[in-house]
PDB file of C-alpha atoms in Angstrom:
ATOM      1  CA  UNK A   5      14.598  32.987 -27.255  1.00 45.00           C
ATOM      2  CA  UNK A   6      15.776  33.648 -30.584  1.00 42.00           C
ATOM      3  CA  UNK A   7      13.035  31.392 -32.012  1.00 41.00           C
ATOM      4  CA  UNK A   8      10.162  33.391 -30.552  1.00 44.00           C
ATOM      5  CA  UNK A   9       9.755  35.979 -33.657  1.00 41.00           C
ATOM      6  CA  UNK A  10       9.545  33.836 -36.158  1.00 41.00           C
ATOM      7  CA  UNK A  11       6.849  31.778 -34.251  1.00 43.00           C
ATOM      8  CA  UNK A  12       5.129  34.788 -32.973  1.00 44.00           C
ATOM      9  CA  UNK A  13       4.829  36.044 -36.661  1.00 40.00           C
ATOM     10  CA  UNK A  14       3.517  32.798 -38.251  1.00 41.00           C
ATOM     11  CA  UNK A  15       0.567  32.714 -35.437  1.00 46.00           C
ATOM     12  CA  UNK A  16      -0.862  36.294 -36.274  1.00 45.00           C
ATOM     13  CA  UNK A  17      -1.591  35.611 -40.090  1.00 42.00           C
ATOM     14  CA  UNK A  18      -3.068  32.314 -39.431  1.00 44.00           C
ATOM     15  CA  UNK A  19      -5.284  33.695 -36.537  1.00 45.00           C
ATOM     16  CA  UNK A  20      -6.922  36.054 -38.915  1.00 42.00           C
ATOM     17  CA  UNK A  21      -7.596  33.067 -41.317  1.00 41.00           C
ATOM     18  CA  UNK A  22      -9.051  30.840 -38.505  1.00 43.00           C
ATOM     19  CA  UNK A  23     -12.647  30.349 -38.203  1.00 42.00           C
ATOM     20  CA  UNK A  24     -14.704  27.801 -36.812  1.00 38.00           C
ATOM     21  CA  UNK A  25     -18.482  26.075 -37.253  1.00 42.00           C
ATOM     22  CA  UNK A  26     -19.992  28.322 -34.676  1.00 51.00           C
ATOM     23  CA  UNK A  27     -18.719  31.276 -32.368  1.00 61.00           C
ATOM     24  CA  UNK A  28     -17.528  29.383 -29.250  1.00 79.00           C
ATOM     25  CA  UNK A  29     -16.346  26.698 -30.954  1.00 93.00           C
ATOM     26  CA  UNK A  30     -12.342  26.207 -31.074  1.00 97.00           C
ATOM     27  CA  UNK A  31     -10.378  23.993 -32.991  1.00 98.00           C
ATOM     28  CA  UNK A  32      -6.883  25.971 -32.547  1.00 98.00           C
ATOM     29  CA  UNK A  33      -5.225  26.866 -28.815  1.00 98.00           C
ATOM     30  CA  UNK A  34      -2.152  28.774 -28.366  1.00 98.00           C
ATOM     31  CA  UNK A  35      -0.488  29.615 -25.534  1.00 98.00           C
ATOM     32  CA  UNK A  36       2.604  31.999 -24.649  1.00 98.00           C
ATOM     33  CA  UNK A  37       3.952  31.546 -20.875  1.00 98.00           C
ATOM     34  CA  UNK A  38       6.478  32.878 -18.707  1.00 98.00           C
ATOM     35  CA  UNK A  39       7.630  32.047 -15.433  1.00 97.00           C
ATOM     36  CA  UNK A  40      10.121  33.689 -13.335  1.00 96.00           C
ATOM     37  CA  UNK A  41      12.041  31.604  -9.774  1.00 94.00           C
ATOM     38  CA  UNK A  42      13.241  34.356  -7.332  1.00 91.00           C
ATOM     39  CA  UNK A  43      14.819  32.229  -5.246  1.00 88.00           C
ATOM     40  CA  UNK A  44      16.892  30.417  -8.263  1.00 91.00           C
ATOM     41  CA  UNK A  45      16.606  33.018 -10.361  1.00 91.00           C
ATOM     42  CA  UNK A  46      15.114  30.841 -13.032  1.00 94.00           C
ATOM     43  CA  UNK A  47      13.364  32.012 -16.305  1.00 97.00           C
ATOM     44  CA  UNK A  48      10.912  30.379 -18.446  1.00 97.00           C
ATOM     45  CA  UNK A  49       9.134  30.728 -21.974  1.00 98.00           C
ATOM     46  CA  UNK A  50       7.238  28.061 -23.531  1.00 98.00           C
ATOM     47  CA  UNK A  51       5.161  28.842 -26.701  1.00 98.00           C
ATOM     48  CA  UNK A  52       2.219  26.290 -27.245  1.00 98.00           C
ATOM     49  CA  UNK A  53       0.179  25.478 -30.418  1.00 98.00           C
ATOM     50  CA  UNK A  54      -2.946  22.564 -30.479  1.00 98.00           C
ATOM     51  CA  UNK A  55      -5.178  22.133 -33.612  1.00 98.00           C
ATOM     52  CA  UNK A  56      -8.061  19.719 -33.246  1.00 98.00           C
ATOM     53  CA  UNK A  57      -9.023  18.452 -36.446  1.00 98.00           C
ATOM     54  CA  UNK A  58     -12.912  19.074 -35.176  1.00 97.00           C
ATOM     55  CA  UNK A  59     -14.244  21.999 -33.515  1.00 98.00           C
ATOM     56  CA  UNK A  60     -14.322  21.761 -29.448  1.00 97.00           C
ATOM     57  CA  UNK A  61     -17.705  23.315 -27.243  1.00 96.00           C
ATOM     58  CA  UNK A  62     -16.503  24.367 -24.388  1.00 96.00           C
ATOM     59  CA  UNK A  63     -18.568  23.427 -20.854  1.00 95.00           C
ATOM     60  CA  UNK A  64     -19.462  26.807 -20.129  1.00 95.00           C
ATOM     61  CA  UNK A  65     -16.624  28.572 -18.959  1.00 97.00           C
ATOM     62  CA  UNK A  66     -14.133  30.110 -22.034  1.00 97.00           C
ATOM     63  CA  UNK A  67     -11.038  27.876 -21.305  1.00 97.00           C
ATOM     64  CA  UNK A  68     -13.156  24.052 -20.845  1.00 97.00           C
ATOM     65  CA  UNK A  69     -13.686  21.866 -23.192  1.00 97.00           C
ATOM     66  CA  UNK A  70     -14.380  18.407 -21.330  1.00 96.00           C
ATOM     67  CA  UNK A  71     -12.129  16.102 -19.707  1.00 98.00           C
ATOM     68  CA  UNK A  72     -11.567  13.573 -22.305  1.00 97.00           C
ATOM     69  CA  UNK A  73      -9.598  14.512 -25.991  1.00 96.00           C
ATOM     70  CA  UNK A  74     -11.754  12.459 -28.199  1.00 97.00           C
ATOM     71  CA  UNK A  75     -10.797  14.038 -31.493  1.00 97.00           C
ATOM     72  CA  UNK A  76      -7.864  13.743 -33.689  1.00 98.00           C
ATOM     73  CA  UNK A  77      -5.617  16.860 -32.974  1.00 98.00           C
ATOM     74  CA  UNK A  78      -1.484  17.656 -33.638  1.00 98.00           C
ATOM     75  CA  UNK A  79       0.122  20.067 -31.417  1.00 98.00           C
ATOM     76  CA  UNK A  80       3.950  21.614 -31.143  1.00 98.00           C
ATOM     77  CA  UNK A  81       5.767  23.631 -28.939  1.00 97.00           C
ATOM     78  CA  UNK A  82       8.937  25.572 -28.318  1.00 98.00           C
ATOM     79  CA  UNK A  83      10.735  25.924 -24.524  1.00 97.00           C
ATOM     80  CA  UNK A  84      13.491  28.343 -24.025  1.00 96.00           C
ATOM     81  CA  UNK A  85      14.793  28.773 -19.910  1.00 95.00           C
ATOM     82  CA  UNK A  86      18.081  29.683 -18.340  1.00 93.00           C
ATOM     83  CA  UNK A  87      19.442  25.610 -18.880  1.00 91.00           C
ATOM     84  CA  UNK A  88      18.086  24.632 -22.286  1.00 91.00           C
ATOM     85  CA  UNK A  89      15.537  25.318 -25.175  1.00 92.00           C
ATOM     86  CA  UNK A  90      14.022  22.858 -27.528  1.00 94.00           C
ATOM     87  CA  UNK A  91      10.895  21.884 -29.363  1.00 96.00           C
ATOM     88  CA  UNK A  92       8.601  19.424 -28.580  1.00 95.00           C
ATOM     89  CA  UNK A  93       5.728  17.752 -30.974  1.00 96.00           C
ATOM     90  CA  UNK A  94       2.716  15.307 -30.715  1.00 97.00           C
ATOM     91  CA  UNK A  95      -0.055  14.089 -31.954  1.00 98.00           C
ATOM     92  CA  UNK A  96      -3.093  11.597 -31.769  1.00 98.00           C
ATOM     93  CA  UNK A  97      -5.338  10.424 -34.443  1.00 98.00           C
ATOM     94  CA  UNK A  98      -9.082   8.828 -34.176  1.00 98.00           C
ATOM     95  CA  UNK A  99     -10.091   6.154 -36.893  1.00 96.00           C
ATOM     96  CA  UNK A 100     -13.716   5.069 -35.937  1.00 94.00           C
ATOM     97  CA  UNK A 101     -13.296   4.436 -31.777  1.00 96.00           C
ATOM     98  CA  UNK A 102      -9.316   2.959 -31.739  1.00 98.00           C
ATOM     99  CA  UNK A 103      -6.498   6.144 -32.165  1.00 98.00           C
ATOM    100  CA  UNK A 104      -2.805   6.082 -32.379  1.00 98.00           C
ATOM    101  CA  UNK A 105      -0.504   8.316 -30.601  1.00 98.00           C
ATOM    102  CA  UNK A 106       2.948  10.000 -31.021  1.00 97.00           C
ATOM    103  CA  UNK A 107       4.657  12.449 -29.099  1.00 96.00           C
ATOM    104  CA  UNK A 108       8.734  13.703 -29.100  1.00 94.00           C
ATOM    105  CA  UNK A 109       9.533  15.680 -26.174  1.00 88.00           C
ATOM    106  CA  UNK A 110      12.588  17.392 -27.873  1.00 89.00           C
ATOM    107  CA  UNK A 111      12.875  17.317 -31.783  1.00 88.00           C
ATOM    108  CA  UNK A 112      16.914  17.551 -31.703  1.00 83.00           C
ATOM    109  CA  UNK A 113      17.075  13.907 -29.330  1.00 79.00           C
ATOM    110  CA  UNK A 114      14.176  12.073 -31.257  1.00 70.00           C
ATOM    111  CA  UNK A 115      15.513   9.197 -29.170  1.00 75.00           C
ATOM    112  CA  UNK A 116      13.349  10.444 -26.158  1.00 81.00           C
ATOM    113  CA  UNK A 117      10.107   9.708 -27.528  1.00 89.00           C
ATOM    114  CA  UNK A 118       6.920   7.849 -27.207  1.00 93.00           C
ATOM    115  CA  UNK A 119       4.133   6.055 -29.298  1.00 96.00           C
ATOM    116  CA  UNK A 120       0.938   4.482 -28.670  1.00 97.00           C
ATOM    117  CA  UNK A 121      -2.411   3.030 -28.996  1.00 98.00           C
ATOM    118  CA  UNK A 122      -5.667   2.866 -27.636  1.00 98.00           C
ATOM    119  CA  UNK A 123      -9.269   2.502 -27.766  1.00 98.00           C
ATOM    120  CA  UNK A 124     -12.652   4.844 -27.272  1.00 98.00           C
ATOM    121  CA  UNK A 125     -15.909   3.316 -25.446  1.00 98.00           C
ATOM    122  CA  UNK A 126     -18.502   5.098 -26.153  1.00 96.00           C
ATOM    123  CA  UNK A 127     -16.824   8.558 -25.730  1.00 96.00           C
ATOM    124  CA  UNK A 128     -16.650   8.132 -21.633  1.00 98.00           C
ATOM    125  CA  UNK A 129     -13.672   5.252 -21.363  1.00 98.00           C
ATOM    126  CA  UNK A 130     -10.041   5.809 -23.256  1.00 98.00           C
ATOM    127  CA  UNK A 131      -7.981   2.853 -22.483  1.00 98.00           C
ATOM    128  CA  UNK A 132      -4.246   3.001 -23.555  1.00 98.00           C
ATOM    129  CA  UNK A 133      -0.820   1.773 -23.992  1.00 97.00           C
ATOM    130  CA  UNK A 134       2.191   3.682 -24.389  1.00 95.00           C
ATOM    131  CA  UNK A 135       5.920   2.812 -25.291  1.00 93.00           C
ATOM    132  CA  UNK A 136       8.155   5.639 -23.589  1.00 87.00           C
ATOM    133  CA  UNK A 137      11.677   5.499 -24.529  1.00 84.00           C
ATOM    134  CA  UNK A 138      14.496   7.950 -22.230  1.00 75.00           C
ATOM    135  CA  UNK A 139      17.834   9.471 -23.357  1.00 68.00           C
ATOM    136  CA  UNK A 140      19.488   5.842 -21.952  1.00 64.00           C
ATOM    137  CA  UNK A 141      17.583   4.068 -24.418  1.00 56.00           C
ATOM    138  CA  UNK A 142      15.543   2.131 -22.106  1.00 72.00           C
ATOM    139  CA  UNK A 143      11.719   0.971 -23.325  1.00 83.00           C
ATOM    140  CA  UNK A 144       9.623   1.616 -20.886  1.00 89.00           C
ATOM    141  CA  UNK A 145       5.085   0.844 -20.901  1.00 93.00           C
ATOM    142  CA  UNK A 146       2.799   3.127 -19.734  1.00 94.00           C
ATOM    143  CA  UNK A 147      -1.113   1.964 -19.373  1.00 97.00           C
ATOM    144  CA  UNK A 148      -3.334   4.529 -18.441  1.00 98.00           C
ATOM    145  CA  UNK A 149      -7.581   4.234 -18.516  1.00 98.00           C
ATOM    146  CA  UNK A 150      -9.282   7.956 -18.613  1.00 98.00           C
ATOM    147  CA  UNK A 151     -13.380   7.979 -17.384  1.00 98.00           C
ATOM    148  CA  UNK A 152     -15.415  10.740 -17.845  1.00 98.00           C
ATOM    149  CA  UNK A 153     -19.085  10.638 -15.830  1.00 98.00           C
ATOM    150  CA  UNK A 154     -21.153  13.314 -17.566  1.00 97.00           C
ATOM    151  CA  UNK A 155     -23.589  14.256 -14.963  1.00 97.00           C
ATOM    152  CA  UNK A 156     -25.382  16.639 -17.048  1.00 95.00           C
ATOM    153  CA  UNK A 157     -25.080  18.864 -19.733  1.00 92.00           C
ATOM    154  CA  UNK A 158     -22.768  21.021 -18.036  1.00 93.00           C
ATOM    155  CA  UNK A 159     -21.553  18.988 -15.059  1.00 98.00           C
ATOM    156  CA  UNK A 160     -18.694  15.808 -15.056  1.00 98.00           C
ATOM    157  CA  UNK A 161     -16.565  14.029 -13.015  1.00 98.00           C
ATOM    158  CA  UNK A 162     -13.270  12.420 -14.684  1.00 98.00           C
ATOM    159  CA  UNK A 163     -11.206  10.686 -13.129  1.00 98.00           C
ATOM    160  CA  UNK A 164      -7.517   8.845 -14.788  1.00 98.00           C
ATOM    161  CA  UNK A 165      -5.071   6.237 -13.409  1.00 98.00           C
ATOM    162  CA  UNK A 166      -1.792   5.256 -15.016  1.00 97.00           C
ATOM    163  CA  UNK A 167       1.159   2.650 -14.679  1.00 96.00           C
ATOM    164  CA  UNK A 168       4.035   2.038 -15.343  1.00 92.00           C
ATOM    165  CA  UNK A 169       6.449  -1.058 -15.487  1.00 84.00           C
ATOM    166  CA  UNK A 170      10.055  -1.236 -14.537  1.00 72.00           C
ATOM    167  CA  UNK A 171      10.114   1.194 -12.559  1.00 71.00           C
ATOM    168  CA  UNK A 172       6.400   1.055 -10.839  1.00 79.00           C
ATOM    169  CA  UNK A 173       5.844   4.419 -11.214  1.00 91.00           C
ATOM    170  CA  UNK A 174       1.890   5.381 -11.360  1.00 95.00           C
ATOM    171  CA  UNK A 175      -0.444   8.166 -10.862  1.00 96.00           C
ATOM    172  CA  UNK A 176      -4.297   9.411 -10.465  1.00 98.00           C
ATOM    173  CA  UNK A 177      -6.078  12.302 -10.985  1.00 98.00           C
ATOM    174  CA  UNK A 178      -8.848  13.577 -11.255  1.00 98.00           C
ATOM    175  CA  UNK A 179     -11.255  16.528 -12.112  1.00 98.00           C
ATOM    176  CA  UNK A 180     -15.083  17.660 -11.103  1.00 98.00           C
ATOM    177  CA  UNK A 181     -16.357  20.376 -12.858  1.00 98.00           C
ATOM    178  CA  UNK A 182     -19.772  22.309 -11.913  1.00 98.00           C
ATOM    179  CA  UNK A 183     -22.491  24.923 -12.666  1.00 98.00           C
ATOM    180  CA  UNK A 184     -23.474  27.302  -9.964  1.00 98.00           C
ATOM    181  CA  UNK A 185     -26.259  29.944  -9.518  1.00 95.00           C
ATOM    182  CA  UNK A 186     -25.787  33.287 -11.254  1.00 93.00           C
ATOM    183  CA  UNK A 187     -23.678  32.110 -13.975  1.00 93.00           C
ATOM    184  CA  UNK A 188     -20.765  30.905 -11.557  1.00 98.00           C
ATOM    185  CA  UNK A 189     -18.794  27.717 -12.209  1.00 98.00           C
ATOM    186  CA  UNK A 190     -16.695  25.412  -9.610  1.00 98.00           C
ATOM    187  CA  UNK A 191     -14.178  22.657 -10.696  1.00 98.00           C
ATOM    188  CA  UNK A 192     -11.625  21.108  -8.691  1.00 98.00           C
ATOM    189  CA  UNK A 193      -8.572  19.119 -10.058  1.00 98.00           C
ATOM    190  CA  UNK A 194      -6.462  16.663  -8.069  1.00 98.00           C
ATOM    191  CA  UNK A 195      -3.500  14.780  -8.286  1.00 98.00           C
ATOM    192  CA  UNK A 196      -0.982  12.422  -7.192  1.00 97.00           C
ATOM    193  CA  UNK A 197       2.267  11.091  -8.763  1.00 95.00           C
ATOM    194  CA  UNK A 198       4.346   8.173  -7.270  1.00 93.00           C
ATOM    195  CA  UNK A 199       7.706   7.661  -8.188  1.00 87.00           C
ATOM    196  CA  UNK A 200      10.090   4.942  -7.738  1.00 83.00           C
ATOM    197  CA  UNK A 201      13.252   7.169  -7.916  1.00 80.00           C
ATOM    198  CA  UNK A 202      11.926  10.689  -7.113  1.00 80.00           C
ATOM    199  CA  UNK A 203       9.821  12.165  -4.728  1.00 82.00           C
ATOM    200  CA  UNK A 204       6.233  11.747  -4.871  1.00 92.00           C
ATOM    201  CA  UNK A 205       3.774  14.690  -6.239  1.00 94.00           C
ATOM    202  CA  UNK A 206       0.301  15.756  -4.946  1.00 96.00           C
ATOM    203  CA  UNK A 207      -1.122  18.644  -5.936  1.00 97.00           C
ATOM    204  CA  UNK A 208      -5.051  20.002  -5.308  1.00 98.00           C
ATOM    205  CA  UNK A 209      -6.155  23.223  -7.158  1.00 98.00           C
ATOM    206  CA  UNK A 210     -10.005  24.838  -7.358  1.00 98.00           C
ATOM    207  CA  UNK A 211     -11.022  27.634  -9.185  1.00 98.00           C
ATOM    208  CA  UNK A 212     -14.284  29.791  -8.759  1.00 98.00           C
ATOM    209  CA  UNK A 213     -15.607  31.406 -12.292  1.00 98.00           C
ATOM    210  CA  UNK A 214     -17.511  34.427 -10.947  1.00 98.00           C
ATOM    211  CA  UNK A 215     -18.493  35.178 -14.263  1.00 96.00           C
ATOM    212  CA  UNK A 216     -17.385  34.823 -18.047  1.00 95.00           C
ATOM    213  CA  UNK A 217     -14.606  36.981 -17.196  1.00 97.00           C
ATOM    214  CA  UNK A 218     -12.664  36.249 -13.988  1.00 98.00           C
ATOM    215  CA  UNK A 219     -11.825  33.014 -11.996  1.00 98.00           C
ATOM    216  CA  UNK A 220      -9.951  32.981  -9.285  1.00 98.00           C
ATOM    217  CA  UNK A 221      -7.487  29.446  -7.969  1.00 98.00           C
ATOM    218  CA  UNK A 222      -6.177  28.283  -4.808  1.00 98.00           C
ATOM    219  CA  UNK A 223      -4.564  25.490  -4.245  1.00 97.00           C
ATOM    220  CA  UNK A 224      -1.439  23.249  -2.891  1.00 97.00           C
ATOM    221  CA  UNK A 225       1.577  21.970  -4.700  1.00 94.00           C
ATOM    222  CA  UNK A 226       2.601  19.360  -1.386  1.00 92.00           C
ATOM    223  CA  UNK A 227       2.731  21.357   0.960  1.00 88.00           C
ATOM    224  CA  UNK A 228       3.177  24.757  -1.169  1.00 94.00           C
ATOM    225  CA  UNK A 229       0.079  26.850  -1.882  1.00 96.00           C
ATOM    226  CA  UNK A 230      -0.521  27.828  -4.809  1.00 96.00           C
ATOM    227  CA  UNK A 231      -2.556  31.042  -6.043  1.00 98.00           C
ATOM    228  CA  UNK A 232      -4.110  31.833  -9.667  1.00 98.00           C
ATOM    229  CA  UNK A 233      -6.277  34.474 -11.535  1.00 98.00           C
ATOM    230  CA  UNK A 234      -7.645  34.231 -14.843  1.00 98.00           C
ATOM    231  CA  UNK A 235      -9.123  37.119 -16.901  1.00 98.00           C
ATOM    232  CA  UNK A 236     -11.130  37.014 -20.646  1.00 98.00           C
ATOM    233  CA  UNK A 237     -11.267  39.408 -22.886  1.00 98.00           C
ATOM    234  CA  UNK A 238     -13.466  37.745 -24.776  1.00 97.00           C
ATOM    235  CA  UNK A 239     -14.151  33.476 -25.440  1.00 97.00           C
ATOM    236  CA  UNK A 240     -10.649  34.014 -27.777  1.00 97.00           C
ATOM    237  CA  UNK A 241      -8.346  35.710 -25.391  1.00 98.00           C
ATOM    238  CA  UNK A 242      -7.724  35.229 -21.592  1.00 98.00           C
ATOM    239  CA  UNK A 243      -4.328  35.673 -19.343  1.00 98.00           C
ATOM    240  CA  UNK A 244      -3.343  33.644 -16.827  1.00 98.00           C
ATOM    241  CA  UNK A 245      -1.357  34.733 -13.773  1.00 98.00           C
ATOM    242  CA  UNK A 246       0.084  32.254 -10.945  1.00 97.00           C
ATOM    243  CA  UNK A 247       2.440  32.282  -7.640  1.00 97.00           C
ATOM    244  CA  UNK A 248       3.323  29.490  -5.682  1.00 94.00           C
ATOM    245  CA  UNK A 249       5.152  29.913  -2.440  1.00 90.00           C
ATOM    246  CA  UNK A 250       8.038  28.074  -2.483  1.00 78.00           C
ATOM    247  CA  UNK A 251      10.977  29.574  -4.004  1.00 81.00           C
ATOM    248  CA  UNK A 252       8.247  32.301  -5.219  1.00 89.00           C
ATOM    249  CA  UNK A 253       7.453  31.423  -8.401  1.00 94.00           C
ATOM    250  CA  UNK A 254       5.382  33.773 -10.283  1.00 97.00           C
ATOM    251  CA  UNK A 255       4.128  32.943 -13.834  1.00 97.00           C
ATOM    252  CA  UNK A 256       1.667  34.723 -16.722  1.00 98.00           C
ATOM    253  CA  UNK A 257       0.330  33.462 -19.936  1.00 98.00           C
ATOM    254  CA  UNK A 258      -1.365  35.014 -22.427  1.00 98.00           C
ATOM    255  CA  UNK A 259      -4.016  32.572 -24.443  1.00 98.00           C
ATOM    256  CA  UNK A 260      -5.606  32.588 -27.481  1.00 98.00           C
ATOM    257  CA  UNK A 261      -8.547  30.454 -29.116  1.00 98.00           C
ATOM    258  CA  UNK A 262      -9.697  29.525 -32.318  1.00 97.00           C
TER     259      UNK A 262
END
């Protein structure tokens, strides 16, 4: 973790500097998480930094901001846990409706690394293409088509499928997102990942927003439930806390928007 101060102390002068067009707008998200494995007795940080290079309006609820990234935006993080720490960068940028894509999931082995390209239809369909190259070198194409069905102002349905060639992985997810009575908010995400060479992935997780302050999760991971709480401070600052039941996994994040 001995990378942690310096980052820590080059987000709290810039966060005072940060402003954006109106005041629940954001155009820069951090993130600090920890996670702790009793029955491994596995530790996890991971320090997170997105800037969008145009300011994001959130649905409603503090920690939304639609289902599709339709804006140019660079991001970089640093993980440190008991095996390993690294940091990871990536970026896409928008010219007009086509955007190009970059990401390196560990700066020190830049052969592990993907780029791409795709295009924007009329900010609802983002079509595409990725080439992912592993540590063994091997090329491997991603395609992946992201729809977003704005019901209302407030309400959407997205839904995303992706595949993959040699081996066949793929996956779909998908998220609904709605306003309630009294201020309230409901959104749902599912999952499921299919691959070739691993064990498949499902996971299903709602969350209730009782109010601009506190939403509560439950969900599965398989067959594992999974539990999470959310509290704001304000539309900046909001922590995170989650458990899942297998192997007891507890985790807590502390946010912050801009």
């Amino acid at each position: 973790m001995r990378y942690l101060l310096p980052i820590t102390a080059f987000l709290i002068p810039i966060s005072i500097l940060t402003t954006s067009a109106q005041a629940n707008d954001k155009q820069w998200f951090n993130s600090a998480s920890y996670a702790h494995t009793e029955k491994t007795s596995f530790n996890s940080l991971r320090v997170n930094s997105a800037y969008y290079f145009t300011p994001q309006h959130n649905t409603g609820v503090w920690d939304d901001f639609g289902y599709l990234d339709t804006d140019s935006k660079v991001s970089v993080s640093y993980t440190d846990n008991d095996n390993n720490n690294f940091f990871s960068a990536s970026g896409e940028a928008f010219y007009n409706n086509f955007f190009v894509s970059a990401a390196v999931s560990d700066l020190s082995e830049e052969d592990n690394h993907s780029i791409g390209f795709g295009y924007l239809y009329n900010d609802a369909l983002k079509l595409s293409i990725q080439s992912r190259r592993s540590d063994n070198h091997s090329d491997k194409i991603w395609y992946q088509a992201q729809y977003n069905h704005q019901i209302n102002d407030s309400d959407y349905l997205g839904v995303t499928v992706g595949i993959q060639d040699n081996p066949d992985d793929w996956m779909v997810s998908s998220r609904y997102f709605k306003k309630l009575a009294g201020g309230a908010y409901f959104s749902i995400d599912a999952s499921h990942y299919n691959y070739v060479y691993s064990s498949s992935v499902t996971t299903v997780m709602a969350n209730y927003y009782l109010n601009e302050n506190l939403a509560f999760g439950l969900g599965l991971l398989d067959s594992r439930v999974q539990l999470e709480a959310k509290y704001f401070l304000s539309d900046k600052y909001f922590y995170r806390i989650g458990y899942i039941d297998e192997g007891n996994m507890a985790s807590i994040s502390f946010n912050a928007y801009f």
